[in-house]
mmCIF file with all atom_site columns, C-alpha atoms in Angstrom:
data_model
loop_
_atom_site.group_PDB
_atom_site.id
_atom_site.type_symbol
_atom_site.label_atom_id
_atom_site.label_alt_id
_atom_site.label_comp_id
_atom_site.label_asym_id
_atom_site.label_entity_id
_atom_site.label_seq_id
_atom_site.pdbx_PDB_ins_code
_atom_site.Cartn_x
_atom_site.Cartn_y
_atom_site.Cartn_z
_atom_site.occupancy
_atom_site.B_iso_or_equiv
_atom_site.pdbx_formal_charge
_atom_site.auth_seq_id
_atom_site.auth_comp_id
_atom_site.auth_asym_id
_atom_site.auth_atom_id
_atom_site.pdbx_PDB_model_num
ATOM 1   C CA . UNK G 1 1   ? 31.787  9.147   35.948  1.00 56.00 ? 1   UNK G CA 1
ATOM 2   C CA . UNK G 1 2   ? 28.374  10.069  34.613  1.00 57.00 ? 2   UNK G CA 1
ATOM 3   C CA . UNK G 1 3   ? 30.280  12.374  32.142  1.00 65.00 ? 3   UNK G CA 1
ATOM 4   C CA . UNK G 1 4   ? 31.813  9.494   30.657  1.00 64.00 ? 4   UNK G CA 1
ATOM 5   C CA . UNK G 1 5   ? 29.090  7.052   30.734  1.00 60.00 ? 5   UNK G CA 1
ATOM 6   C CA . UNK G 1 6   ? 27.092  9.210   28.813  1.00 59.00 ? 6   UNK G CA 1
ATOM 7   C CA . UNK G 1 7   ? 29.755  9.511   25.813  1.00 60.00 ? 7   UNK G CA 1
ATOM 8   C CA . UNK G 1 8   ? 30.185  5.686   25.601  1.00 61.00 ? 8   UNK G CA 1
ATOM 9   C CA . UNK G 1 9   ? 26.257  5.249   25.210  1.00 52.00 ? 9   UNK G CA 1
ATOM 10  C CA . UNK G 1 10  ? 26.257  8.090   22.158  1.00 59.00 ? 10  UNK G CA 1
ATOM 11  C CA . UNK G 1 11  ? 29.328  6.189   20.703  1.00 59.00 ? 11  UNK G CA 1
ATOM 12  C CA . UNK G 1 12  ? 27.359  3.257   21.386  1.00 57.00 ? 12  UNK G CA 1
ATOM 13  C CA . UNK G 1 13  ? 23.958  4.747   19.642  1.00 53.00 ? 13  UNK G CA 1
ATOM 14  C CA . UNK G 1 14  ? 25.668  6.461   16.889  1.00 52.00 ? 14  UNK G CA 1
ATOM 15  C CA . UNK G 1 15  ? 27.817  3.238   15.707  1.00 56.00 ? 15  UNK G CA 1
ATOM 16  C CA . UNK G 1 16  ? 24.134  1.643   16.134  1.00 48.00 ? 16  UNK G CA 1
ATOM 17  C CA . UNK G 1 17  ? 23.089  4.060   13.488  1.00 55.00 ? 17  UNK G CA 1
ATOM 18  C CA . UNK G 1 18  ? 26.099  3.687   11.212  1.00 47.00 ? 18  UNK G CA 1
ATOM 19  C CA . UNK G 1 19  ? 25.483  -0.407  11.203  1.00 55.00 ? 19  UNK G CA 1
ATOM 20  C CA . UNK G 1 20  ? 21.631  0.098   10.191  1.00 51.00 ? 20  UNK G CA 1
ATOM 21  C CA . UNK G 1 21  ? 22.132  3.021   7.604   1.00 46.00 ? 21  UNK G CA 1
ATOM 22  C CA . UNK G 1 22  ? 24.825  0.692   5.692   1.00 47.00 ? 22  UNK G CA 1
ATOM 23  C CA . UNK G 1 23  ? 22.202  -2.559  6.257   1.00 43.00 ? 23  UNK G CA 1
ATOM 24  C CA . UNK G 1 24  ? 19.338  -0.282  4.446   1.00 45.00 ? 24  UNK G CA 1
ATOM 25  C CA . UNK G 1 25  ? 21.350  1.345   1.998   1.00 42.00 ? 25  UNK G CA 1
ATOM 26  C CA . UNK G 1 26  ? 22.702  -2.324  0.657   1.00 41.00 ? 26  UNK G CA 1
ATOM 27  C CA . UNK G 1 27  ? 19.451  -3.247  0.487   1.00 41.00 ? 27  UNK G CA 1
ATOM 28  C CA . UNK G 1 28  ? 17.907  -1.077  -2.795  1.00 40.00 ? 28  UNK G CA 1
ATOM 29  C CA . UNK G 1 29  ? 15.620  -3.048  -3.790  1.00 41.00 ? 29  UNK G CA 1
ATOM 30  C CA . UNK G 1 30  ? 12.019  -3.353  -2.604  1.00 41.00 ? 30  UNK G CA 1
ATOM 31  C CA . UNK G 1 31  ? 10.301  -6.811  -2.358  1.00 42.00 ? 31  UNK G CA 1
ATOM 32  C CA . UNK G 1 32  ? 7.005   -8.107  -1.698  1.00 40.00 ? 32  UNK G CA 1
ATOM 33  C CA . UNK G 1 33  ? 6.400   -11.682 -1.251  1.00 38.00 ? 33  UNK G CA 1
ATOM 34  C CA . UNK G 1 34  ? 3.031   -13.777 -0.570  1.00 40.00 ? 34  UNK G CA 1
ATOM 35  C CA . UNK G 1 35  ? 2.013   -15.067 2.056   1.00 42.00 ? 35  UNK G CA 1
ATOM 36  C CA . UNK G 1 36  ? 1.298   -18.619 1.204   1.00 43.00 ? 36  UNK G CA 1
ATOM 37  C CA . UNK G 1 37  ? 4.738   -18.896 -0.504  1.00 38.00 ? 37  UNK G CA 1
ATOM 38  C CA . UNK G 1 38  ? 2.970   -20.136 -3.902  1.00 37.00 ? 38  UNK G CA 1
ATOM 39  C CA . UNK G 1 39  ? 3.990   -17.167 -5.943  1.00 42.00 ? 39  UNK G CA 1
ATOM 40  C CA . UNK G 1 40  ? 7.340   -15.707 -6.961  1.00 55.00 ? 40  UNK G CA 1
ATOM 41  C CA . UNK G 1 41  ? 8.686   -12.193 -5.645  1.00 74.00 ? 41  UNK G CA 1
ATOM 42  C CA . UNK G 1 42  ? 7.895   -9.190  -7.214  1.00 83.00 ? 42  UNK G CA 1
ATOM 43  C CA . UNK G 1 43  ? 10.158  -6.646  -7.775  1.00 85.00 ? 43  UNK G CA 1
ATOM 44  C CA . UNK G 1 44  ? 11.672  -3.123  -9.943  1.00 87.00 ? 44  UNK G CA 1
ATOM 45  C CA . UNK G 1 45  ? 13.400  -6.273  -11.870 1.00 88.00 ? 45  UNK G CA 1
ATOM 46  C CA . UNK G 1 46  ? 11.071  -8.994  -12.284 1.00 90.00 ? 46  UNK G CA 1
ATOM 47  C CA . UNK G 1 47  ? 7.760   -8.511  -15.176 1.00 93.00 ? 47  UNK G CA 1
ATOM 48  C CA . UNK G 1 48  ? 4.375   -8.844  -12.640 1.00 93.00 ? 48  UNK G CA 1
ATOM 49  C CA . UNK G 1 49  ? 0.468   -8.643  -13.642 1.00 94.00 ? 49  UNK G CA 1
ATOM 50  C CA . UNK G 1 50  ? -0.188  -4.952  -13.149 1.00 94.00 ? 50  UNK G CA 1
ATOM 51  C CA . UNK G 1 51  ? -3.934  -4.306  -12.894 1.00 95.00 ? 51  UNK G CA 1
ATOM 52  C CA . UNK G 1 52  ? -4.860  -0.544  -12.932 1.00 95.00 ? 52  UNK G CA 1
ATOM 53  C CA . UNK G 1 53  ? -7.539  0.535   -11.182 1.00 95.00 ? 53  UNK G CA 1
ATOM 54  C CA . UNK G 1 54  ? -9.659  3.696   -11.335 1.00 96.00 ? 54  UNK G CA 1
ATOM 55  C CA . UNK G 1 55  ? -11.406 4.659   -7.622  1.00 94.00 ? 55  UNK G CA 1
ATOM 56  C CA . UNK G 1 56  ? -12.901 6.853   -5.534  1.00 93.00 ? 56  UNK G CA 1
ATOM 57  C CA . UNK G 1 57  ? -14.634 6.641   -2.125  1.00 93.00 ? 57  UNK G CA 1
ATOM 58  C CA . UNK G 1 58  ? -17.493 4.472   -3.372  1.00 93.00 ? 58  UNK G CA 1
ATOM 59  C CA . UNK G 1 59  ? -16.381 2.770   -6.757  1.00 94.00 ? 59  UNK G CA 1
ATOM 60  C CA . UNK G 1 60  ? -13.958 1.294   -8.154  1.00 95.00 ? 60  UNK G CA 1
ATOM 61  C CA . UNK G 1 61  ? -13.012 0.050   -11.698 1.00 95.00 ? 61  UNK G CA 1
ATOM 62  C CA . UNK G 1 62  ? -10.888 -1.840  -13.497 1.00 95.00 ? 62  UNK G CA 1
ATOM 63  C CA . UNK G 1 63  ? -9.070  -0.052  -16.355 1.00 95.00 ? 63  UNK G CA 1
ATOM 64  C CA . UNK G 1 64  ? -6.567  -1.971  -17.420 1.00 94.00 ? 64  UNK G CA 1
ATOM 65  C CA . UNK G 1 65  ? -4.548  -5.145  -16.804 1.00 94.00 ? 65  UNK G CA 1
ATOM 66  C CA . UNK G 1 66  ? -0.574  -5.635  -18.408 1.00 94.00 ? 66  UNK G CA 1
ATOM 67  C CA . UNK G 1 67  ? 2.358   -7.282  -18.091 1.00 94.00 ? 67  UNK G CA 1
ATOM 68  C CA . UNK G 1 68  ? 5.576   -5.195  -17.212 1.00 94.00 ? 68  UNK G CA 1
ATOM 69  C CA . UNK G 1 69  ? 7.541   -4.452  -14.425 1.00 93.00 ? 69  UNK G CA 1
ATOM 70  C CA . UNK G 1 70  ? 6.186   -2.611  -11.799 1.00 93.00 ? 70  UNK G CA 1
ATOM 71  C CA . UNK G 1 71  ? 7.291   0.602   -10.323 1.00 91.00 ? 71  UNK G CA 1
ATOM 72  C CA . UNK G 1 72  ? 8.683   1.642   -6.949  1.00 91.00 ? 72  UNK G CA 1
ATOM 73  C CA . UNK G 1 73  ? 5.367   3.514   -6.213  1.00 89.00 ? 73  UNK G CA 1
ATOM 74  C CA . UNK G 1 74  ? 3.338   0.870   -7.171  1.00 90.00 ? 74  UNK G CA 1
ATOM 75  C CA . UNK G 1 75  ? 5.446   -1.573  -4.573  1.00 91.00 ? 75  UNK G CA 1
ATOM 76  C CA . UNK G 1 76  ? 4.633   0.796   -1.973  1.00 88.00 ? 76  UNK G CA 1
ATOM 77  C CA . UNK G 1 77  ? 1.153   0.292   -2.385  1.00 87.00 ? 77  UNK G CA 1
ATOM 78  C CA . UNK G 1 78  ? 2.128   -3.700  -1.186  1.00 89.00 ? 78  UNK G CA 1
ATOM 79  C CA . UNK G 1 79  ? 1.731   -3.040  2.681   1.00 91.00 ? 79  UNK G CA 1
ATOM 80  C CA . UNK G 1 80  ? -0.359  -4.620  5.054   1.00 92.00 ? 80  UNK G CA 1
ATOM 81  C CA . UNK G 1 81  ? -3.382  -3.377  6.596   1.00 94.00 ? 81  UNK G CA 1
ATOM 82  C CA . UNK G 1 82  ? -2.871  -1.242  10.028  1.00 94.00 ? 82  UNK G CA 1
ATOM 83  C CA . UNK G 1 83  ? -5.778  0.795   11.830  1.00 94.00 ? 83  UNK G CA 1
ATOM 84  C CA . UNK G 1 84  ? -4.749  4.445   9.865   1.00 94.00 ? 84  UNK G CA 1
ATOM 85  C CA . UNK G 1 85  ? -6.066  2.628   6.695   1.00 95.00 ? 85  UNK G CA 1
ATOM 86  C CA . UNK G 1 86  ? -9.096  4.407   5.889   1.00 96.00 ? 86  UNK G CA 1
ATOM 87  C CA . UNK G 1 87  ? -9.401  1.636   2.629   1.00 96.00 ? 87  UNK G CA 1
ATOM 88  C CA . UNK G 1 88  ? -8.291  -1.802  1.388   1.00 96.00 ? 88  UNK G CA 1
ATOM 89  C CA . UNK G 1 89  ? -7.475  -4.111  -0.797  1.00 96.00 ? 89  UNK G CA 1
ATOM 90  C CA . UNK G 1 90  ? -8.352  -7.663  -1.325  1.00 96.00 ? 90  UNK G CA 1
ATOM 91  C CA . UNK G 1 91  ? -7.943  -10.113 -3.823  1.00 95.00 ? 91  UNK G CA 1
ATOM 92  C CA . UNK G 1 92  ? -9.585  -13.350 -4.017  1.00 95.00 ? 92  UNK G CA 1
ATOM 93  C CA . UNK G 1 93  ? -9.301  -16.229 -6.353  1.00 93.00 ? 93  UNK G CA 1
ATOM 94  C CA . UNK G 1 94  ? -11.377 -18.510 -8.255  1.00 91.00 ? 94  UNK G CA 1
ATOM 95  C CA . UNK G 1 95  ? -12.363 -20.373 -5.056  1.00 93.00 ? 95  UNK G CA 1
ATOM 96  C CA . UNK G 1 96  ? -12.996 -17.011 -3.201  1.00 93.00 ? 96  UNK G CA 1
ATOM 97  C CA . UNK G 1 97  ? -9.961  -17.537 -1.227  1.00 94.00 ? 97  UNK G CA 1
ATOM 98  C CA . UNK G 1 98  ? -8.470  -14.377 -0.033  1.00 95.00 ? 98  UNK G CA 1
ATOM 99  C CA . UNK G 1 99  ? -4.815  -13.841 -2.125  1.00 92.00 ? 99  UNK G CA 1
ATOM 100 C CA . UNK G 1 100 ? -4.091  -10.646 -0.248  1.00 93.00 ? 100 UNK G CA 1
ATOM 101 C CA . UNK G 1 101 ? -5.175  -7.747  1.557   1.00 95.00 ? 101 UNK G CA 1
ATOM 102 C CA . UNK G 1 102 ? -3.352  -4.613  1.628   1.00 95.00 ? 102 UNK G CA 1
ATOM 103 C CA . UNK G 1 103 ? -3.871  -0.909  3.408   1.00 95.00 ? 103 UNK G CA 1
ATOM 104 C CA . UNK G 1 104 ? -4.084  1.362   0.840   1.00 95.00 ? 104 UNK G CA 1
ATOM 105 C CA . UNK G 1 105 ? -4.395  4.414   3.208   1.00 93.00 ? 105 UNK G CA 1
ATOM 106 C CA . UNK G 1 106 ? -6.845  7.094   2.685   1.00 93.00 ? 106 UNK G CA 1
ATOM 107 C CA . UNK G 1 107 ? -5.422  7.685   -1.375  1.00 94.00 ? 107 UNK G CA 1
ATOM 108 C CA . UNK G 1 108 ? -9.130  9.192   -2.414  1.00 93.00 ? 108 UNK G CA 1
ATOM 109 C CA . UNK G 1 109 ? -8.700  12.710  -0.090  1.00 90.00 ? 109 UNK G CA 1
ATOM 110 C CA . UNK G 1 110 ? -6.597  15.334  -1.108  1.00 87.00 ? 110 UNK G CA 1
ATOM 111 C CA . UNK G 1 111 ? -6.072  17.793  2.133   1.00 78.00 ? 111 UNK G CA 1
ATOM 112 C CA . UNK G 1 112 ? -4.350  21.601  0.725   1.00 74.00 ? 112 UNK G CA 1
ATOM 113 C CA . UNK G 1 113 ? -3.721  24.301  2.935   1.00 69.00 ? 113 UNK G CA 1
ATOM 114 C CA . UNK G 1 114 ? -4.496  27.588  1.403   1.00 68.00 ? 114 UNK G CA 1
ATOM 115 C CA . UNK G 1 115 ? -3.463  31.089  2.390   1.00 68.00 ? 115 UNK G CA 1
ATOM 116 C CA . UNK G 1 116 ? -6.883  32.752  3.663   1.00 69.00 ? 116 UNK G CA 1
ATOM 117 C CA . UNK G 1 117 ? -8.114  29.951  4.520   1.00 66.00 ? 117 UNK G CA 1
ATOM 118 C CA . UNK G 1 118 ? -6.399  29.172  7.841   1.00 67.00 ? 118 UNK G CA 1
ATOM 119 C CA . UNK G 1 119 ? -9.430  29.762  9.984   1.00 70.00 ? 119 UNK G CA 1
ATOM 120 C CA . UNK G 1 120 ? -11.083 26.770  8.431   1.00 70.00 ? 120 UNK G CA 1
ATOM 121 C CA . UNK G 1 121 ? -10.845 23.356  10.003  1.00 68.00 ? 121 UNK G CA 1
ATOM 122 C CA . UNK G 1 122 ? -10.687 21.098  6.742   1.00 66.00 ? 122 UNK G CA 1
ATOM 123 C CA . UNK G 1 123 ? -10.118 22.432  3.108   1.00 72.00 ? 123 UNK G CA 1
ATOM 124 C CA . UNK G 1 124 ? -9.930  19.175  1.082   1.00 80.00 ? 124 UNK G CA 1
ATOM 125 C CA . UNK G 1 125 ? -12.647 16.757  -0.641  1.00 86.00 ? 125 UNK G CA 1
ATOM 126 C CA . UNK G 1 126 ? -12.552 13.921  -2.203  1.00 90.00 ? 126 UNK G CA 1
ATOM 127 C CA . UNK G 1 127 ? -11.308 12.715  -5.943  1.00 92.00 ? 127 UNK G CA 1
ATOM 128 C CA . UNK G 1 128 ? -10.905 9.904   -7.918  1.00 94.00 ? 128 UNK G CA 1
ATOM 129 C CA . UNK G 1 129 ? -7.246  8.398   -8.252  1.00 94.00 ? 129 UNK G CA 1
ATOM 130 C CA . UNK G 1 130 ? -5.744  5.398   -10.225 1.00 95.00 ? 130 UNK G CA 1
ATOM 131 C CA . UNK G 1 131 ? -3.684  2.821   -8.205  1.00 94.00 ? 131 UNK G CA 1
ATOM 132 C CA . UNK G 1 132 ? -1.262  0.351   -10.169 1.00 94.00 ? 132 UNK G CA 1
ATOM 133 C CA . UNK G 1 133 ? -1.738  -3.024  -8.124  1.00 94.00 ? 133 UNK G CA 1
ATOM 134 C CA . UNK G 1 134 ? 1.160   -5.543  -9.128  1.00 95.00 ? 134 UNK G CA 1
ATOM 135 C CA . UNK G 1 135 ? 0.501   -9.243  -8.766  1.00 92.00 ? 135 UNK G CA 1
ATOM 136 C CA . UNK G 1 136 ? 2.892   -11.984 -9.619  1.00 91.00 ? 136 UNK G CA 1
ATOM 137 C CA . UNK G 1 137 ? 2.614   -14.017 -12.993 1.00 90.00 ? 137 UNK G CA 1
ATOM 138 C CA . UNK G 1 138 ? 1.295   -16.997 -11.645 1.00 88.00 ? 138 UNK G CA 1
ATOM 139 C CA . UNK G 1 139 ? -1.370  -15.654 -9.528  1.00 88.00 ? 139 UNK G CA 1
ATOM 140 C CA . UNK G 1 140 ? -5.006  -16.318 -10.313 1.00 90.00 ? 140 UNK G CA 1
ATOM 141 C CA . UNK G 1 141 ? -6.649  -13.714 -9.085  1.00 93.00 ? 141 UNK G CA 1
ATOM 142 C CA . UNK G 1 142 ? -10.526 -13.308 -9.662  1.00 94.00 ? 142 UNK G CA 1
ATOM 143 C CA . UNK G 1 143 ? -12.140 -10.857 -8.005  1.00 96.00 ? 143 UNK G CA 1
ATOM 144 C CA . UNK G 1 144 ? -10.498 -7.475  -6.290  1.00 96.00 ? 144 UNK G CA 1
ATOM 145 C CA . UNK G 1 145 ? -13.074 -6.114  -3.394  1.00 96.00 ? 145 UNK G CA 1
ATOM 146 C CA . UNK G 1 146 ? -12.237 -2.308  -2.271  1.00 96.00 ? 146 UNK G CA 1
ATOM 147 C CA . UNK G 1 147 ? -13.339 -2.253  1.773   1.00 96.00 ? 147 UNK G CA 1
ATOM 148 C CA . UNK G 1 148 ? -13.416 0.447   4.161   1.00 96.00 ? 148 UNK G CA 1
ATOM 149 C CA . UNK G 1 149 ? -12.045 0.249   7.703   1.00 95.00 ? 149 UNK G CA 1
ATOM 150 C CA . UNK G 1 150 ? -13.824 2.120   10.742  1.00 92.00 ? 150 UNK G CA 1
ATOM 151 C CA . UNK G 1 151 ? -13.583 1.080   14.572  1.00 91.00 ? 151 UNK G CA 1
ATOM 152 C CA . UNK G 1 152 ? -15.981 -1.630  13.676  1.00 91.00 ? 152 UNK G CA 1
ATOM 153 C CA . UNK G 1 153 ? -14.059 -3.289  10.695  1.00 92.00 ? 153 UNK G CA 1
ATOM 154 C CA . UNK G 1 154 ? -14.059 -4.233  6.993   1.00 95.00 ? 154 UNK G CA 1
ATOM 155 C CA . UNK G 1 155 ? -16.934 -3.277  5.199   1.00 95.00 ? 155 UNK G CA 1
ATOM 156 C CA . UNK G 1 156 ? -17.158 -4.087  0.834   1.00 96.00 ? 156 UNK G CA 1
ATOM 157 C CA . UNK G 1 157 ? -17.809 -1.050  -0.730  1.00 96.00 ? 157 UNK G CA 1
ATOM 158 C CA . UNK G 1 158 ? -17.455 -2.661  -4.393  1.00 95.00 ? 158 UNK G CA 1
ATOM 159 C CA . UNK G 1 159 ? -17.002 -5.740  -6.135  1.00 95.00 ? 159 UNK G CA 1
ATOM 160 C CA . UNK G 1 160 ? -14.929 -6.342  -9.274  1.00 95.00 ? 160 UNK G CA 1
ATOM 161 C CA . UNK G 1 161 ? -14.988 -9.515  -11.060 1.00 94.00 ? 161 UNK G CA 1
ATOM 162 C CA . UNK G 1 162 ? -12.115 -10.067 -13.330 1.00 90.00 ? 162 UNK G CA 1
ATOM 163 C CA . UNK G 1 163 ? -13.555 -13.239 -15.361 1.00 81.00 ? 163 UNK G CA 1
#
């Protein structure tokens, strides 16, 4: 009896697989919408505000701001904020209300492993690195703040005004 019980629950599990595979592999195409609803989705297809920005651990800079459509890495960077994020994101508009706020991860440490060097704990530091942040055509968006996140919370590390 047990024999068979456990072959219906792998049938079971592995159709359960089958049905989500086909479900994510229909669904190509990477989205990110806003909260508030005001602005459209963006998307490999659609043309967004792409604002690249230049930072490290305690700057950040504005390089450059275009219209095109984004890439799939720069979609990924759309993600909300979870406790592993070492750094955020947030956008604000004219009236210093808060657009969005994304986890960005910890993108300004590189970690290598090198042979001869296994005895050490860490062999890494930190660099600078440019991040693509896509925004939708119609939003306003005045100010981007990088933060870092401890056990304690958000702190601003820097500032950018985009007036």
């Amino acid at each position: 009896m047990g024999d068979k019980l456990g072959k219906m629950v792998n049938k079971f599990f592995l159709s359960l697989t089958l049905i989500f595979c086909s479900v994510i592999s229909s669904t190509n195409e990477i989205n990110f919408q806003r909260i508030d609803g005001l602005s459209k989705e963006i998307s490999i297809d659609t043309e967004a505000q792409i604002y690249t920005l230049l930072g490290s651990k305690n700057n950040i800079e504005l390089k450059e701001v275009k219209i095109a459509k984004p890439t799939r890495d720069s979609l990924k960077l759309l993600k909300l904020l979870t406790p592993r994020d070492k750094y955020a994101i947030r956008v604000l508009d004219n009236k210093n209300k808060e657009i969005m706020l994304i986890g960005i991860g910890n993108p300004f440490y590189i970690h290598a492993d090198h042979i001869g060097y296994e005895d050490r704990y860490v062999f890494g530091g930190y660099i600078e690195t440019e991040l693509n942040l896509p925004l939708s055509i119609d939003t306003k968006a005045s100010k981007i703040i990088l933060l870092s996140q401890d056990e304690f919370g958000l702190k601003e590390i820097k500032r950018l005004d985009l007036n």
